[in-house]
Amino acid sequence: MLQIQNIRENKESIITALKKRNIDAEPMLSKVLELDEKRRSIQTELDATLAESNKLSKEIGMLFKTGKAQEANALKEKTAGLKETSKTLGDDLNTTADELQQQLYLIPNVPHESVPAGSTEEDNEEIFKEGDIPTLSEGALPHWELAKKYDIIDFELGVKITGAGFPVYKGKGARLQRALISYFLDKNAEAGYTEMQVPLMVNEDSGYGTGQLPDKEGQMYHVQADDLYLIPTAEVPVTNLHRGDLLAESDFPIRYTGYTPCFRREAGSYGAHVRGLNRLHQFDKVEIVRLEHPNNSYQALDDMVEHVKNILRELKLPYRILRLCGGDLGFTSALTFDFEVFSTAQDRWLEISSVSNFETFQANRLKLRYKDENGKSQLAHTLNGSSLALPRVLAGILENYQTDAGIKIPDVLVPYCGFDIID
């Protein structure tokens, strides 16, 4: 959520920056400033009314003490009117403040200056590519056919139990899935991230805190009886660990990692490109989250990108990194780098990680602050990234490591799996 003071002082530059997202922000920003002016005006009037009421209350006390009951009672009638006025003003203030908050929730984050203009994923910038794309033998299969051939993932059984998008992992498929989770968590822990195990459902305040609400409400599973939401990523509960906190500068950096199942409705997702593991309603993901001093957040972002690079190098998967354009940038992000692995059997790139800096956008919603060297409260910066999302990593391994004898296991995963081939 943008800060009102920033909007007030930098309205035109924010309008220009948000054009990268292909939106005209002028009406929204003007509405914010209009509501803020109204809120401040009501607050001023309310403060004056309460001050007058308090002043009269003291005078009434003095009049009663000096035996001037008639004058005191006359003033009491006046204070009754002031109390009614203050109640009306208080209600107006709450209504205006709520309307202002809801308007602020509609405005996306301001893109970083390095974000390219563009409308769709076709306009994203490829900034790095590494790894050799393997040459597969004739008749190489996509992962959903490999899963059936080796009986390691059953998509039809998932449909029977729940519905489409809820696969069942079996035998070596389940063990490979568990191996990837353990490997990712170990790599993150070695890099200084503290492992956290968090709830898989969050309350509404948590959803608003990290920006999934109201922007992604339709994509989240909502348990209406308890007003809880199934998490779309561990970013939500992990970042909310510090909602409302006032940190010291010495607390930075704060680094967390966590494994969770993730749940997304993915409404409207159809077609050949969503077959198999390409897009699911339930999937496993290991996340990294950082809370940083603003002066260090972009160095932290670079460190996170290098960390994900090293994992993919060890897995020996061909990958590339994209800098997302304004039109493809997430609502809460200031700058995002997407990692994609190449699926040789599908002959296409598959997104397996997004690494983002949200600057103060989430922190403002979370009221996540720190005391600076002058003792003043400042907003922290928040970052997160996938390290990694399992379904498409697994798809990439199955397809790129397939041989006539079976599916080889990447060397780094063999100690975790306890086997070196799926046959």
XYZ file of C-alpha atoms in Angstrom:
423
model
C 0.000 0.000 0.000
C 1.351 3.388 -0.983
C 1.934 5.988 1.713
C -0.408 8.976 1.595
C 2.424 11.432 2.236
C 4.315 10.001 -0.721
C 1.234 10.382 -2.929
C 0.773 13.950 -1.730
C 4.394 14.906 -2.405
C 5.045 12.858 -5.558
C 1.685 12.449 -7.269
C 2.874 13.180 -10.816
C 5.931 10.937 -10.653
C 3.787 8.084 -9.278
C 1.304 8.569 -12.133
C 4.181 8.391 -14.626
C 5.672 5.276 -13.000
C 2.318 3.456 -12.884
C 1.914 3.983 -16.634
C 4.404 1.110 -16.922
C 1.600 -1.047 -15.569
C -0.645 0.332 -18.325
C -2.973 2.056 -15.883
C -4.054 5.661 -15.537
C -3.603 6.208 -11.809
C -4.607 9.877 -11.786
C -8.277 9.307 -10.801
C -7.331 6.895 -8.016
C -4.628 9.150 -6.593
C -6.862 12.215 -6.772
C -9.588 10.300 -4.933
C -7.081 9.346 -2.224
C -5.989 12.951 -1.748
C -9.604 14.141 -1.725
C -10.553 11.608 0.946
C -7.438 12.363 2.954
C -8.234 16.079 2.906
C -11.780 15.315 4.025
C -10.485 13.028 6.781
C -8.070 15.653 8.059
C -10.767 18.331 7.976
C -13.144 16.170 10.006
C -10.328 15.291 12.413
C -9.558 18.991 12.941
C -13.224 19.760 13.611
C -13.533 16.770 15.940
C -10.422 17.767 17.889
C -11.743 21.305 18.288
C -15.149 20.017 19.436
C -13.599 17.651 21.987
C -11.302 20.411 23.245
C -14.264 22.752 23.700
C -16.212 20.015 25.474
C -13.317 19.324 27.835
C -12.913 23.030 28.536
C -16.591 23.395 29.384
C -16.490 20.324 31.601
C -13.759 21.931 33.684
C -15.739 25.187 33.866
C -18.837 23.264 34.972
C -16.854 21.650 37.763
C -15.605 25.031 38.955
C -19.115 26.540 38.819
C -20.560 23.749 40.922
C -17.742 24.177 43.439
C -18.508 27.883 43.760
C -22.241 27.287 44.131
C -23.245 28.544 40.703
C -25.435 25.555 39.874
C -27.727 27.432 37.475
C -24.837 28.554 35.281
C -23.307 25.082 35.500
C -26.520 23.417 34.326
C -26.755 25.840 31.413
C -23.277 24.837 30.294
C -24.178 21.148 30.707
C -26.845 21.580 28.046
C -24.190 23.016 25.754
C -21.798 20.112 26.414
C -24.606 17.655 25.601
C -24.847 19.254 22.171
C -21.081 19.084 21.748
C -21.091 15.397 22.646
C -23.719 14.715 20.009
C -21.684 16.688 17.472
C -18.495 14.815 18.390
C -20.285 11.459 17.985
C -21.500 12.454 14.523
C -18.034 13.684 13.580
C -16.469 10.482 14.936
C -18.793 8.347 12.812
C -18.018 10.484 9.743
C -14.302 10.184 10.472
C -14.457 6.382 10.695
C -16.489 6.155 7.482
C -14.099 8.447 5.602
C -11.000 6.669 6.962
C -12.406 3.299 5.888
C -13.236 4.632 2.425
C -9.710 6.059 2.180
C -8.190 2.718 3.200
C -10.244 0.824 0.627
C -9.177 3.283 -2.079
C -5.517 2.818 -1.149
C -5.940 -0.959 -1.375
C -6.836 -0.583 -5.069
C -3.537 1.068 -6.072
C -0.671 -1.285 -7.044
C 2.948 -0.789 -6.073
C 5.091 1.681 -7.995
C 7.463 -0.191 -10.337
C 11.194 0.171 -9.824
C 12.893 2.381 -12.395
C 14.516 -0.684 -14.002
C 11.154 -2.322 -14.788
C 10.583 -2.260 -18.561
C 7.344 -1.012 -20.051
C 5.146 -3.682 -21.601
C 1.712 -5.269 -21.609
C 2.184 -9.036 -21.498
C 4.735 -11.732 -20.688
C 6.005 -11.362 -24.249
C 7.469 -7.996 -23.192
C 9.521 -9.400 -20.299
C 13.296 -9.004 -20.627
C 15.529 -12.061 -20.652
C 18.590 -11.029 -18.649
C 20.362 -14.348 -18.069
C 20.421 -17.881 -19.438
C 22.479 -20.858 -18.337
C 22.677 -24.619 -18.862
C 22.657 -26.900 -21.869
C 19.330 -28.045 -23.215
C 19.620 -31.846 -23.505
C 19.017 -33.655 -26.758
C 16.407 -36.310 -26.111
C 15.950 -39.477 -28.094
C 13.145 -39.716 -30.594
C 9.851 -40.425 -28.888
C 10.649 -38.483 -25.719
C 7.548 -38.024 -23.585
C 6.060 -35.085 -21.670
C 5.987 -35.504 -17.907
C 2.305 -36.463 -17.668
C 2.960 -39.468 -19.921
C 6.159 -40.327 -18.042
C 4.187 -40.175 -14.783
C 1.751 -42.732 -16.138
C 4.432 -44.915 -17.721
C 6.393 -45.253 -14.468
C 3.326 -45.056 -12.183
C 4.699 -42.180 -10.090
C 1.893 -39.583 -10.326
C -1.800 -40.382 -10.709
C -3.831 -37.448 -11.976
C -7.052 -39.444 -12.428
C -6.943 -40.690 -8.833
C -6.666 -37.077 -7.667
C -9.791 -36.248 -9.683
C -11.612 -39.111 -7.984
C -10.637 -37.945 -4.494
C -10.972 -34.188 -4.948
C -11.036 -32.898 -8.512
C -8.757 -31.756 -11.339
C -5.538 -30.107 -10.216
C -4.998 -32.291 -7.132
C -2.520 -35.030 -8.180
C -1.565 -38.082 -6.134
C 2.188 -38.808 -5.954
C 3.103 -42.484 -5.697
C 6.151 -44.560 -4.837
C 9.320 -43.053 -6.266
C 7.349 -40.004 -7.359
C 6.391 -39.265 -3.753
C 9.947 -39.920 -2.580
C 11.389 -37.594 -5.248
C 8.909 -34.927 -4.157
C 9.997 -35.320 -0.512
C 13.652 -35.285 -1.562
C 13.234 -31.976 -3.388
C 11.551 -30.387 -0.353
C 14.342 -31.518 1.989
C 17.049 -30.460 -0.449
C 15.563 -26.987 -0.932
C 15.142 -26.449 2.812
C 18.699 -27.600 3.500
C 20.115 -25.269 0.852
C 18.167 -22.359 2.311
C 19.269 -23.154 5.854
C 22.901 -23.295 4.712
C 22.428 -19.796 3.254
C 21.310 -18.421 6.618
C 17.535 -18.741 6.396
C 15.733 -19.901 9.563
C 13.257 -22.680 8.846
C 9.692 -21.992 9.968
C 6.656 -24.262 9.962
C 3.555 -22.118 9.666
C -0.249 -22.529 9.451
C -1.782 -23.343 6.086
C -4.757 -21.051 6.721
C -4.641 -17.346 7.513
C -7.109 -14.731 8.686
C -8.287 -11.755 6.672
C -5.779 -9.369 8.284
C -2.915 -11.561 7.064
C -4.333 -11.629 3.536
C -4.543 -7.840 3.488
C -1.106 -7.552 5.105
C 0.791 -9.113 2.210
C -1.561 -7.852 -0.508
C -3.419 -11.004 -1.572
C -6.604 -9.273 -0.431
C -8.491 -7.688 -1.990
C -6.489 -8.122 -5.235
C -6.434 -11.947 -5.408
C -9.558 -12.757 -3.417
C -11.108 -14.709 -6.279
C -8.006 -16.909 -6.566
C -7.959 -17.967 -2.897
C -9.924 -20.758 -1.258
C -12.103 -19.220 1.452
C -13.328 -21.240 4.440
C -16.407 -19.120 5.010
C -17.585 -20.757 8.244
C -14.405 -19.606 9.991
C -13.517 -16.696 7.693
C -10.075 -18.169 6.979
C -8.169 -18.447 3.702
C -6.034 -21.339 2.482
C -2.615 -19.917 1.705
C -1.546 -19.420 -1.931
C 2.113 -19.325 -0.809
C 4.132 -19.476 2.419
C 4.936 -15.804 1.829
C 1.617 -14.895 3.462
C 1.960 -16.520 6.915
C 5.748 -16.114 7.080
C 5.779 -12.379 6.309
C 2.866 -11.861 8.701
C 4.977 -13.240 11.547
C 6.107 -9.633 12.030
C 2.829 -7.822 11.348
C 2.594 -4.841 13.701
C 6.180 -5.189 14.960
C 8.591 -2.362 15.692
C 12.101 -3.700 15.023
C 15.545 -2.392 15.826
C 18.024 -1.727 13.019
C 20.216 -4.436 14.558
C 17.462 -7.005 13.862
C 18.147 -6.852 10.111
C 18.458 -8.925 8.068
C 15.632 -11.276 9.043
C 15.631 -14.361 6.810
C 13.077 -17.173 6.866
C 12.391 -20.266 4.807
C 9.392 -22.529 4.939
C 7.801 -25.453 3.157
C 4.037 -25.496 2.699
C 1.431 -26.942 0.434
C -0.135 -24.048 -1.496
C -3.712 -23.664 -2.699
C -4.900 -21.623 -5.674
C -8.238 -21.740 -7.432
C -6.622 -20.783 -10.770
C -10.055 -19.886 -12.100
C -10.240 -19.711 -15.879
C -7.031 -21.710 -16.493
C -7.552 -24.101 -19.382
C -5.735 -25.453 -22.420
C -2.809 -27.669 -23.344
C -0.296 -25.533 -21.458
C -1.904 -26.404 -18.135
C -1.704 -30.184 -18.539
C -0.088 -32.392 -15.924
C 1.929 -30.479 -13.344
C 1.980 -27.235 -15.310
C -0.807 -25.678 -13.242
C -2.395 -27.131 -10.120
C -4.866 -26.178 -7.420
C -2.672 -27.739 -4.724
C 1.097 -27.866 -4.969
C 4.192 -27.850 -2.773
C 6.581 -24.930 -2.557
C 9.584 -23.898 -0.499
C 9.734 -20.150 0.070
C 12.358 -17.664 1.222
C 11.324 -14.380 2.873
C 13.499 -11.472 3.909
C 12.860 -8.356 5.991
C 15.489 -5.757 5.262
C 16.662 -2.247 6.007
C 15.682 -0.130 2.962
C 19.339 0.636 2.233
C 20.074 -3.060 1.719
C 16.966 -4.475 0.086
C 18.226 -4.453 -3.505
C 21.481 -6.122 -2.519
C 19.320 -8.680 -0.722
C 17.301 -9.162 -3.930
C 20.518 -9.827 -5.864
C 21.593 -12.324 -3.186
C 18.281 -14.161 -3.483
C 18.619 -14.358 -7.266
C 22.132 -15.813 -6.920
C 20.862 -18.297 -4.347
C 18.191 -19.654 -6.699
C 20.765 -19.759 -9.509
C 23.014 -22.003 -7.408
C 20.182 -24.431 -6.700
C 19.371 -24.769 -10.406
C 23.058 -25.205 -11.214
C 23.248 -28.115 -8.778
C 20.130 -29.645 -10.296
C 21.758 -29.153 -13.735
C 18.566 -27.829 -15.277
C 18.708 -25.324 -18.157
C 17.126 -22.087 -16.991
C 16.738 -18.421 -17.780
C 15.899 -15.279 -15.787
C 13.365 -12.668 -16.889
C 12.903 -9.152 -15.596
C 9.131 -8.722 -15.593
C 7.648 -5.817 -17.502
C 5.132 -3.460 -15.943
C 2.143 -5.251 -17.448
C 3.212 -8.636 -16.052
C 4.400 -7.360 -12.671
C 2.536 -8.595 -9.599
C 0.250 -6.111 -7.829
C 2.474 -5.794 -4.732
C 5.904 -5.960 -6.375
C 8.295 -3.145 -7.226
C 10.674 -5.454 -9.130
C 10.392 -9.170 -9.938
C 12.747 -11.651 -11.552
C 11.151 -14.847 -12.860
C 13.138 -18.066 -13.230
C 12.092 -20.518 -15.915
C 13.383 -24.024 -16.647
C 13.303 -25.405 -20.139
C 11.029 -28.393 -20.657
C 12.650 -30.281 -23.498
C 9.743 -32.651 -24.061
C 7.216 -29.791 -24.137
C 9.635 -27.490 -25.990
C 8.751 -24.540 -23.775
C 9.897 -22.588 -20.750
C 8.185 -23.238 -17.409
C 8.158 -20.668 -14.609
C 9.534 -22.177 -11.389
C 10.366 -19.149 -9.232
C 9.588 -15.477 -8.753
C 11.953 -13.376 -6.656
C 10.554 -9.958 -5.715
C 11.251 -6.791 -3.764
C 8.098 -5.134 -2.433
C 9.987 -2.211 -0.859
C 7.607 -0.607 1.713
C 4.363 -1.696 0.002
C 3.657 -4.723 2.200
C 5.289 -3.184 5.273
C 2.856 -0.258 5.150
C -0.070 -2.677 5.167
C 1.574 -4.774 7.889
C 2.588 -1.741 9.986
C 6.028 -3.359 10.028
C 8.505 -0.713 11.172
C 11.920 -0.224 12.707
C 13.557 2.503 14.771
C 16.208 4.351 12.796
C 19.399 5.852 14.228
C 17.464 8.981 15.210
C 14.822 7.004 17.060
C 12.170 7.603 14.388
C 9.880 4.841 13.127
C 10.450 3.875 9.482
C 8.896 1.237 7.229
C 10.980 -1.871 6.574
C 11.374 -3.504 3.146
C 10.038 -7.007 2.479
C 11.159 -9.521 -0.151
C 10.268 -13.072 -1.057
C 11.085 -15.770 -3.555
C 10.376 -19.377 -4.440
C 13.256 -21.707 -3.835
C 11.559 -23.503 -5.364
C 8.044 -24.327 -6.564
C 8.033 -28.095 -6.928
C 5.575 -29.049 -9.698
C 7.418 -27.538 -12.652
C 10.845 -28.360 -11.212
C 9.666 -31.948 -10.981
C 8.277 -31.750 -14.523
C 11.618 -30.414 -15.755
C 13.550 -33.210 -14.045
C 11.261 -35.930 -15.387
C 11.438 -34.621 -18.954
C 15.067 -33.503 -19.168
C 16.493 -36.518 -17.356
C 14.535 -39.187 -19.238
C 16.558 -41.911 -20.983
C 15.736 -45.171 -22.694
C 16.534 -46.968 -19.419
C 14.397 -44.711 -17.227
C 14.490 -41.304 -15.566
C 17.839 -40.501 -13.999
C 17.899 -38.633 -10.693
C 20.083 -35.491 -10.482
C 23.268 -36.361 -8.588
C 22.592 -33.843 -5.826
C 19.244 -35.518 -5.052
C 20.420 -39.140 -4.938
C 21.367 -38.999 -1.218
C 17.904 -37.609 -0.463
C 16.046 -40.126 -2.655
C 17.972 -43.279 -1.879
C 17.836 -44.273 -5.566
C 19.395 -42.964 -8.770
C 16.843 -43.917 -11.413
C 13.112 -44.277 -11.868
C 12.541 -47.367 -14.017
